[in-house]
XYZ file of C-alpha atoms in Angstrom:
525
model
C 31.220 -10.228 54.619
C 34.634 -8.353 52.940
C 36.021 -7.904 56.536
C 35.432 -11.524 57.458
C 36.933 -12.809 54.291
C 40.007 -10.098 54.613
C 40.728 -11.460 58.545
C 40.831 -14.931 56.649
C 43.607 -14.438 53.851
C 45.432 -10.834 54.516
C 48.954 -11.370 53.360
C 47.048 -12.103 49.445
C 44.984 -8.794 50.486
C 47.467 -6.478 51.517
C 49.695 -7.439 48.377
C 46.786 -7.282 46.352
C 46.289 -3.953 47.325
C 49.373 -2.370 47.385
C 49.755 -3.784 43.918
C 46.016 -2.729 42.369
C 47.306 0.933 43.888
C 50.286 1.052 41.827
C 48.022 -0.337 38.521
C 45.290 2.107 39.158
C 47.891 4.927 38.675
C 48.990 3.332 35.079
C 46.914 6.466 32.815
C 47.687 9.221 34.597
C 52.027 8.322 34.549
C 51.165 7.226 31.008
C 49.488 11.223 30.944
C 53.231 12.277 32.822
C 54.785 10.214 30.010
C 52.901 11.367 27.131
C 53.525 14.882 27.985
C 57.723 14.165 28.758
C 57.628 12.605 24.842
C 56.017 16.188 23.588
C 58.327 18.025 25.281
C 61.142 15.894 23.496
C 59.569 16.617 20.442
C 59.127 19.999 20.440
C 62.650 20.174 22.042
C 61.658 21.835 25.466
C 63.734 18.741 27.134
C 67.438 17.887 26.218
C 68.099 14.001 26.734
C 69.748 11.886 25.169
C 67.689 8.392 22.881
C 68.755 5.874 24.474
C 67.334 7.607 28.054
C 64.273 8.432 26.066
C 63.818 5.027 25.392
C 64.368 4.124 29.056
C 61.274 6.176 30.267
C 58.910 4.763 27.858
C 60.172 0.944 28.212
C 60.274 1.599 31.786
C 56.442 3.132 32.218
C 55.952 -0.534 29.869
C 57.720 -2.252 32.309
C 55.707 -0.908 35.396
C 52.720 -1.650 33.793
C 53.096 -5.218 32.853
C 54.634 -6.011 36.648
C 51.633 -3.828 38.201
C 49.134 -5.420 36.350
C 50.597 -9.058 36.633
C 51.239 -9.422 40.085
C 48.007 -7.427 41.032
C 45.972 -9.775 39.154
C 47.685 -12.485 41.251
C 47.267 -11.776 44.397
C 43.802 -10.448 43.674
C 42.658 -13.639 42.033
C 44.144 -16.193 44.844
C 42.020 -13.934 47.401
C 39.339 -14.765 45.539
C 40.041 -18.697 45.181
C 40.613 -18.719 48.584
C 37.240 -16.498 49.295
C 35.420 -19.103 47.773
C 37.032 -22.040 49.728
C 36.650 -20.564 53.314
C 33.069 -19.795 52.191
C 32.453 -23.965 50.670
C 33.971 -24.849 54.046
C 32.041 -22.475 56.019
C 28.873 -23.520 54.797
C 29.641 -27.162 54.247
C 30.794 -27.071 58.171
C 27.426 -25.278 59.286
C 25.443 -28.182 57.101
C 27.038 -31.002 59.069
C 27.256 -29.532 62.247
C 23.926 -28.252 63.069
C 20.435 -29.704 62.409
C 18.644 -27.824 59.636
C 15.918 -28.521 57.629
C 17.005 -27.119 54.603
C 16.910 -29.324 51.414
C 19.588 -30.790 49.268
C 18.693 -28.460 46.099
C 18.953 -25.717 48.933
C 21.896 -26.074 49.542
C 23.261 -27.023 46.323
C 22.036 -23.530 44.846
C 24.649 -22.031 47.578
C 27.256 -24.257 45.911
C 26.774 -23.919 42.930
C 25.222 -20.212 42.537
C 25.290 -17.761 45.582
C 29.161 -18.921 46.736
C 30.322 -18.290 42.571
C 28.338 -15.265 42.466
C 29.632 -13.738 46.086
C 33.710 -14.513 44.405
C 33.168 -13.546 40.829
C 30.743 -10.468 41.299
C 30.906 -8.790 44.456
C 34.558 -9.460 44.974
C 35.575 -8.090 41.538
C 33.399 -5.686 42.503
C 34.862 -4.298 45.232
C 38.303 -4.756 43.889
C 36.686 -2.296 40.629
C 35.823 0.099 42.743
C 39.067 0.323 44.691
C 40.923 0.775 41.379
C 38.044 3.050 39.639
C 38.589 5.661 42.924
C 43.025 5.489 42.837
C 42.377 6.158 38.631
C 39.579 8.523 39.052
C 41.220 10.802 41.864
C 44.634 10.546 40.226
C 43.265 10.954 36.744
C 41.410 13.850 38.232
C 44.498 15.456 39.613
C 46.518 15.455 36.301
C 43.718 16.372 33.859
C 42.394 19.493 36.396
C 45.922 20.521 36.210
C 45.876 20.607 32.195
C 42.614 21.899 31.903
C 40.226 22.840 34.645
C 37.510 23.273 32.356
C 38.082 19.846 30.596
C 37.749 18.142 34.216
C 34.663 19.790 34.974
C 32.920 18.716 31.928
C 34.041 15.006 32.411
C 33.035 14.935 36.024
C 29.339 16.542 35.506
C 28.157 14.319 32.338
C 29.801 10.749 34.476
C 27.997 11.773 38.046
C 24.560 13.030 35.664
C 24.841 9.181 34.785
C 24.780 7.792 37.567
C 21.666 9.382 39.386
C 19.508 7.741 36.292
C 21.493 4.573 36.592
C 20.817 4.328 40.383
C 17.407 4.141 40.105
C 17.642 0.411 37.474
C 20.140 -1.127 39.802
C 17.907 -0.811 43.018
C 15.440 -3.452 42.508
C 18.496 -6.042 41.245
C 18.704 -7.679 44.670
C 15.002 -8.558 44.978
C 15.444 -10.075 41.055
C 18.343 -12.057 41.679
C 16.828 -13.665 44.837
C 13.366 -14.389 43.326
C 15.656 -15.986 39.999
C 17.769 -17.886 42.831
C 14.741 -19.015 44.582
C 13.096 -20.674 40.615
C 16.042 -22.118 40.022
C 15.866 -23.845 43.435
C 12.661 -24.742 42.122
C 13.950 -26.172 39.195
C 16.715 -28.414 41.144
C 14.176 -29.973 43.376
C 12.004 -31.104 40.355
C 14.438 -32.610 38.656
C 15.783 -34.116 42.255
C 11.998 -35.032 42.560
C 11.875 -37.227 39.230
C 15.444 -38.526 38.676
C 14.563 -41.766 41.395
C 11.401 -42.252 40.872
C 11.380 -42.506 36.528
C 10.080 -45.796 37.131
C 7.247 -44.900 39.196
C 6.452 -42.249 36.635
C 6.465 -43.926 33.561
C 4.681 -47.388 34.970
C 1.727 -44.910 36.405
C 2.093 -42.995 33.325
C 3.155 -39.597 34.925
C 5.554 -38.274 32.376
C 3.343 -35.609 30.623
C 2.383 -34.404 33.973
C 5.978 -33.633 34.958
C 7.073 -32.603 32.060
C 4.330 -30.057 32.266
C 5.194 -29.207 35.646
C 9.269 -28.545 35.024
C 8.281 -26.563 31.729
C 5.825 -24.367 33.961
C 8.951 -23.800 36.815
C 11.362 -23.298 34.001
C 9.630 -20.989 31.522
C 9.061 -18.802 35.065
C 12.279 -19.006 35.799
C 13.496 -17.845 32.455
C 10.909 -14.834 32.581
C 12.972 -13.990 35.926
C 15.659 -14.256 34.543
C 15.171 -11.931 31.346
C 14.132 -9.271 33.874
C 17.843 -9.242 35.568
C 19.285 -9.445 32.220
C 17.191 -7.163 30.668
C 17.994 -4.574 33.666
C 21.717 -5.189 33.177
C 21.227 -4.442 29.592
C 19.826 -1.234 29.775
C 22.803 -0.334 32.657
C 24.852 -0.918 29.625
C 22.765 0.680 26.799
C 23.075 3.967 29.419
C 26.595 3.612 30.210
C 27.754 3.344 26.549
C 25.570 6.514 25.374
C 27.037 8.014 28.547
C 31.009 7.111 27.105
C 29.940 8.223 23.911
C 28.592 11.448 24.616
C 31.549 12.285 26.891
C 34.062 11.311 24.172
C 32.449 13.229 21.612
C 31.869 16.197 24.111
C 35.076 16.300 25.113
C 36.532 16.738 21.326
C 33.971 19.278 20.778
C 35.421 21.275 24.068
C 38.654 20.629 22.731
C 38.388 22.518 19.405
C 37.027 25.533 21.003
C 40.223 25.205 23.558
C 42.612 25.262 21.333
C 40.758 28.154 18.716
C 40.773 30.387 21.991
C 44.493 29.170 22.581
C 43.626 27.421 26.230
C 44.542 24.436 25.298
C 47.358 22.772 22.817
C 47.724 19.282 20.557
C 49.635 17.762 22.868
C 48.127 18.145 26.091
C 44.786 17.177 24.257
C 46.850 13.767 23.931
C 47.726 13.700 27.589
C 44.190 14.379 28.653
C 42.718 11.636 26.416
C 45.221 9.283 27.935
C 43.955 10.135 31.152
C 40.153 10.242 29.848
C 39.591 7.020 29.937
C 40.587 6.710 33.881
C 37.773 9.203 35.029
C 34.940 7.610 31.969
C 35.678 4.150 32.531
C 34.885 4.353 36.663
C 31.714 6.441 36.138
C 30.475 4.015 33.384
C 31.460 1.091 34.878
C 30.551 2.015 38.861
C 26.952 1.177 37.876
C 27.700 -2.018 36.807
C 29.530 -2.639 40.083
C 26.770 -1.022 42.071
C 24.036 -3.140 40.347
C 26.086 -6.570 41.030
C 26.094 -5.608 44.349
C 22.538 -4.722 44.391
C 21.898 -8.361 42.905
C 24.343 -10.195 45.862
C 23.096 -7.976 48.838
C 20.507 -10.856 50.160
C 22.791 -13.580 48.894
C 25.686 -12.170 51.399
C 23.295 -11.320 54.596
C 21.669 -15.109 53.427
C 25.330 -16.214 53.995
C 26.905 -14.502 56.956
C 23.643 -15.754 59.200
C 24.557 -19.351 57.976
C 28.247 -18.585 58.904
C 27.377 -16.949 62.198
C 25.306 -19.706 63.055
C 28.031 -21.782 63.457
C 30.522 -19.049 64.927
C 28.083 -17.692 67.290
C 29.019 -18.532 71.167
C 26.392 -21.831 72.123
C 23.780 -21.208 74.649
C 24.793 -23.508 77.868
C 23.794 -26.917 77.274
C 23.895 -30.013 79.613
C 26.462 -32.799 78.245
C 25.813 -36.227 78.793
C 28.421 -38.916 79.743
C 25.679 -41.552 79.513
C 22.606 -42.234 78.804
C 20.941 -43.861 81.602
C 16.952 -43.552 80.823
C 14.755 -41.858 78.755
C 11.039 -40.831 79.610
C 8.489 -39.228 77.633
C 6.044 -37.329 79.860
C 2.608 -36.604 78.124
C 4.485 -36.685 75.040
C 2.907 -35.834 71.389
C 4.433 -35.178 68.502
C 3.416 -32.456 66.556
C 2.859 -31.579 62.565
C 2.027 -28.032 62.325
C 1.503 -27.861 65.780
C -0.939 -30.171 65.853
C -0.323 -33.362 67.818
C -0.741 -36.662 65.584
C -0.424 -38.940 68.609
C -2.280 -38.920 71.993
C -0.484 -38.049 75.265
C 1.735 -40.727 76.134
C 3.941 -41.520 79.410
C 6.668 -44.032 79.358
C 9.807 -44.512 80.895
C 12.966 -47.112 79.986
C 16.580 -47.441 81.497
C 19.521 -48.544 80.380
C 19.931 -51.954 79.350
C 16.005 -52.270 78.183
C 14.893 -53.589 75.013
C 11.452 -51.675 73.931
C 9.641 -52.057 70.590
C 7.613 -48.875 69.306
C 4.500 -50.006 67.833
C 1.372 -48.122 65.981
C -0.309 -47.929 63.085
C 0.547 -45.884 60.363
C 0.829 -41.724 60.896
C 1.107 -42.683 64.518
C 4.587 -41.260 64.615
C 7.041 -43.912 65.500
C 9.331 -42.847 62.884
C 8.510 -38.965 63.710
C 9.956 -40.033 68.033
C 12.818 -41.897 66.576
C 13.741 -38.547 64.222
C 13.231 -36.653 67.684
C 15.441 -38.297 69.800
C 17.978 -37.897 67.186
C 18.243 -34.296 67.552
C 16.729 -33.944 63.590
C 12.964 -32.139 65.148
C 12.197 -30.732 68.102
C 8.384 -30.398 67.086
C 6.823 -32.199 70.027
C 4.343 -31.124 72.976
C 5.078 -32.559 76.215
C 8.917 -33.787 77.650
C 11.333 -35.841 76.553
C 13.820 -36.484 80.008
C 16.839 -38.169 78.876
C 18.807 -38.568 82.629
C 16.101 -36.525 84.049
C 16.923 -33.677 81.829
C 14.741 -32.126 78.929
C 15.921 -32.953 75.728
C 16.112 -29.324 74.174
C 18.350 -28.503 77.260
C 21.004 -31.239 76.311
C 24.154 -30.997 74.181
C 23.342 -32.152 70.476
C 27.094 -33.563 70.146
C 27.551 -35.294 73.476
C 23.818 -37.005 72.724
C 24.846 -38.625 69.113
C 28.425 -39.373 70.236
C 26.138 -41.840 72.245
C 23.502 -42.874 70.235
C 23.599 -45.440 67.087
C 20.516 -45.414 64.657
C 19.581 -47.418 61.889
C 17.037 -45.452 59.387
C 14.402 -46.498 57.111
C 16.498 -44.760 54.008
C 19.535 -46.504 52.830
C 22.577 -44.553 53.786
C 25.994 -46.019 52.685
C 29.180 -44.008 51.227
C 31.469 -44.539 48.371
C 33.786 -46.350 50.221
C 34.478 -50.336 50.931
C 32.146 -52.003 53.176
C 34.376 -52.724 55.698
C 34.962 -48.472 55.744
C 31.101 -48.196 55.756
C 30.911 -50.054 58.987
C 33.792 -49.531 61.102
C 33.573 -45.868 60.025
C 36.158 -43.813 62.298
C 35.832 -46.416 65.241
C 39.270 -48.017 65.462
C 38.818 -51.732 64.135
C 38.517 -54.602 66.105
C 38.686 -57.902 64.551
C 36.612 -60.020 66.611
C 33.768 -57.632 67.330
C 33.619 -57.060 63.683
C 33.436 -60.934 62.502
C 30.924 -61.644 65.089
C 28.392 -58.864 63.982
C 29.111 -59.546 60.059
C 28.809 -63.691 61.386
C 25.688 -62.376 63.037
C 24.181 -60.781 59.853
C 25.389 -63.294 57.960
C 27.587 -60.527 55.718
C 31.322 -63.104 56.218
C 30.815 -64.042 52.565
C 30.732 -60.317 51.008
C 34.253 -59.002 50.096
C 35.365 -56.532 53.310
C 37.140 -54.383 50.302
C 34.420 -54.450 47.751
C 33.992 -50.903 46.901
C 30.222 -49.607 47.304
C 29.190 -47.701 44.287
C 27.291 -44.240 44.278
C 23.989 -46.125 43.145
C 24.814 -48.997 45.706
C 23.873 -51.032 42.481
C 26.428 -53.872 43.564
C 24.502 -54.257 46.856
C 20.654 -55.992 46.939
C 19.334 -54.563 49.287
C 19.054 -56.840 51.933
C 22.678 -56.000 52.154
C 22.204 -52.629 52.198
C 20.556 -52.699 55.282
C 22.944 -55.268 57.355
C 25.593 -53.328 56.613
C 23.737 -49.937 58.138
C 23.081 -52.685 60.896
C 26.383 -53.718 61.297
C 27.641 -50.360 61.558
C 25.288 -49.337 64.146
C 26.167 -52.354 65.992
C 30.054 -52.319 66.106
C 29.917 -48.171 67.096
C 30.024 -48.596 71.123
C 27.154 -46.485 72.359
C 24.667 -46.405 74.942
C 21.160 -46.085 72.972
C 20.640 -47.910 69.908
C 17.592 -46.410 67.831
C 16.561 -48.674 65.141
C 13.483 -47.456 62.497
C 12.014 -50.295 61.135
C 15.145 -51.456 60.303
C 13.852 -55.647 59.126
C 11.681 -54.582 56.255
C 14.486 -56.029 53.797
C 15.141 -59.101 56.032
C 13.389 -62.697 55.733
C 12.053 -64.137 58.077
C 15.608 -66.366 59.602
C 17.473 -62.999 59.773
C 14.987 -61.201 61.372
C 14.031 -63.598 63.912
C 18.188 -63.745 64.777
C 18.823 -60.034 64.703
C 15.990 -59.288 67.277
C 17.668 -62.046 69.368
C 21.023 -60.677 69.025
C 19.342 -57.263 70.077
C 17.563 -58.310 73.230
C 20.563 -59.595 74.327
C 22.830 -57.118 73.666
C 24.259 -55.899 77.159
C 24.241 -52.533 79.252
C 22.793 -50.875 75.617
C 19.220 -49.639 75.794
C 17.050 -50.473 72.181
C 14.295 -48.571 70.772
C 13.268 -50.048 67.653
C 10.201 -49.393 65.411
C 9.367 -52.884 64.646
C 6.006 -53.978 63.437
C 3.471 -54.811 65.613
C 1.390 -57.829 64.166
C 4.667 -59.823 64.742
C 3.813 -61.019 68.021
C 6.435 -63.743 68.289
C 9.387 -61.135 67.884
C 7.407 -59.181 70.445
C 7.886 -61.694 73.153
C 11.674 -60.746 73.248
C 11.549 -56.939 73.698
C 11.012 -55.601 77.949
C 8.367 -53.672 77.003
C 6.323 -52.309 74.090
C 5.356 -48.699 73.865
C 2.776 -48.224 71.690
C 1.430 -45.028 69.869
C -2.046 -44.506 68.999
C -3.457 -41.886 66.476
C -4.944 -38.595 68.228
């Protein structure tokens, strides 16, 4: 995932490194400096104050411009991580049928994207600077004190053998937290439109149970990751403190045997901190990167998905007939509708008709391109519909569903959509629907609470109407219609020309019947 995101922004990378590189060596030229301001003290170096001055404002200087512009570049390679991966993922959830849920994906928006940017980002970028500091720190203090080196290096690597074993089951943690608080999202997605069906079939205690159940589950997984964190930091912190206190303790007996002066006690603890502060925080780093590792393969197979060369498909131009050939659909493999045979062409009006769990919704989902879980063929021009281009089959089709599906936008927007607008289609079709009287520019709200939903559905209508396609697939689409509009929208349909109609329509309404070429009707395996 790092390379991908790299090949997407590298001028903020490379300047982000080159930058970090220069910060990372901040203790051990503060070490150098440290050292220069002894010797000026103890009047081993003859310079004049004001240059004096100059080195110490200057190593200031360098460190404010290091750290600033480091911390720039670093942070708008992260913003712009987390955009190419919101666009990645929104792109793959548009452009391919899935079957993943809305609280699904929402936990990758909201969770696994901010976790990828602020944790294993920053992580990486940590351990890029912990390795400059830690070699360079290395190099200064090892040329001070050999034996000072040794010590730090031996207690920090000791550390992180005991810390590696806490950090490895992190991933496996994270995921099953991620996973409950998926859990929790499609409860709350479960209740928040149907309160009214809960409280008038008095169902409150029951979900209320239910949620506190996911949640109090979810908070035990969650105390396990935090409590694992913890104790990475209880570790690391007895760690610092028995190197600090260590490394005084070596000092005395330095300086008693004369190996070791004040001063270059000062330079070393200057430079300290760049070899402790890797080792103790490397484990933290390693165990955020233990908690994204299934988050970040999760992500690159979405991403790939979409990047990942398409098997050779057959495009249509048209669609000229469609014919199911011992067709069933299926529901856990098992078919819910007996074999059926039936074959339309363009320009024919049929009505699908069955009882309940017969599946006429289920075919009209199929054809769509949003389930492939059927036995039998589907030939649309002859040609199986799992062998033909997803794209070039919706650029063709319109389709009317049974769930209400209008955007924040005016209703005129909602029905022209990106078709270019033609006046006199579009007055005929809202003349049709008898829509003329609504305002073209009223502005549809997100609860649609401005529309009844009569409306609702003649504008979905509409918009499937004015789109100029060859297949119009309609599911059930007169339940919120009396009985005058229905009777003049199937007219309109049947004699719309050159555009073939499947519509789910019911079938005790044998006088709307009359109108449709044919009636294919599914009957309950």
């Amino acid at each position: 995932m790092l390379l991908y995101l790299i090949k997407k922004d590298k001028i903020n990378v490379i300047i982000g490194f080159v930058t970090l590189c220069l910060f990372a060596l901040n203790k051990s030229i503060l070490s150098l400096v440290i050292l220069y301001d002894i010797s000026v003290a103890n009047k081993t170096e003859s310079m004049m104050f004001t240059q004096f001055i100059l080195v110490n404002a200057s190593y200031l200087f360098y460190y404010f411009t290091s750290s600033y512009f480091s911390e720039f570049f670093l942070d708008k390679f992260m913003t712009n991580s987390r955009d190419v991966l919101n666009k990645e993922i929104y792109k793959q959830l548009i452009s391919k049928n899935n079957h993943a849920s809305a609280s699904d994906y929402g936990i990758i928006f909201t969770n696994d994207i901010p976790l990828i940017c602020e944790t294993f980002i920053q992580g990486v970028i940590n351990i890029l600077y912990f390795a400059i500091s830690f070699i360079s720190a290395a190099f200064i203090i090892g040329n001070i004190n050999l034996y000072m080196l040794v010590y730090l290096v031996v207690i920090s690597i000791s550390s992180l053998v005991v810390l590696k074993q806490i950090v490895r089951s992190l991933s496996k943690k994270q995921t099953q937290f991620n996973e409950s608080v998926s859990s929790i999202l499609k409860k709350v997605n479960e209740a928040i439109p149907n309160l009214k069906q809960i409280k008038i079939f008095n169902m409150s205690n029951k979900f209320e149970i239910d949620f506190g159940l996911i949640s109090r589950e979810s908070s035990d997984k969650l105390f396990a990751i935090t409590f694992s964190e913890d104790l990475v930091e209880v570790i690391n912190q007895s760690t610092s403190t028995l190197i600090q206190v260590g490394m005084y303790v070596l000092s005395v007996f330095l300086v008693l045997n004369g190996q070791m002066v004040i001063g270059s006690i000062i330079a070393i603890v200057a430079s300290a901190e760049a070899i402790t502060l890797p080792v103790y925080s490397f484990s933290r780093v390693i165990s955020k990167f233990k908690k994204t590792e299934e988050i970040r393969l999760k992500l690159m197979n979405i991403i790939n998905s979409n990047n990942n060369p398409k098997t050779e498909k057959r495009e249509l131009q048209t669609i000229n007939s469609i014919e199911l050939c011992n067709y069933s659909s299926l529901i856990e493999q098992k078919p819910i509708n007996k074999n059926i045979s039936y074959k339309t062409t363009s320009g024919k009006k049929i009505a699908i008709v069955g009882d309940n769990g017969s599946g006429k919704s289920t075919l009209i989902n199929i054809l769509t391109c949003s389930d492939y879980s059927y036995s039998g063929q589907i030939l649309i021009n002859d040609c199986e519909l799992k062998n033909i281009d997803e794209s070039s089959l919706l650029t063709k089709v319109s389709y009317v569903s049974q769930n209400v599906v209008l955007f924040e936008d005016t209703i005129k927007n909602n029905i022209i959509l990106q078709s270019s607008f033609n006046k006199t289609k579009y007055n005929d079709i809202l003349s049709m629907l008898a829509l003329e009287k609504l305002d073209d520019n009223l502005l549809i709200t997100e609860n649609q609470a401005n529309l009844s939903g009569g409306e609702k559905q003649k504008i979905m209508i509409a918009r499937a109407l004015y789109k100029d396609s060859d297949l119009l697939l309609f599911d059930e689409p007169l339940s919120a219609l009396d009985q005058s509009s229905r009777e003049k929208l199937i007219q309109y349909l049947t004699n719309v020309e050159k555009r073939m109609l499947l519509i789910v329509i019911h079938g005790g309404d044998k006088k709307n019947l009359q109108e449709f070429d044919g009636i294919l009707k599914l009957e309950i395996a």
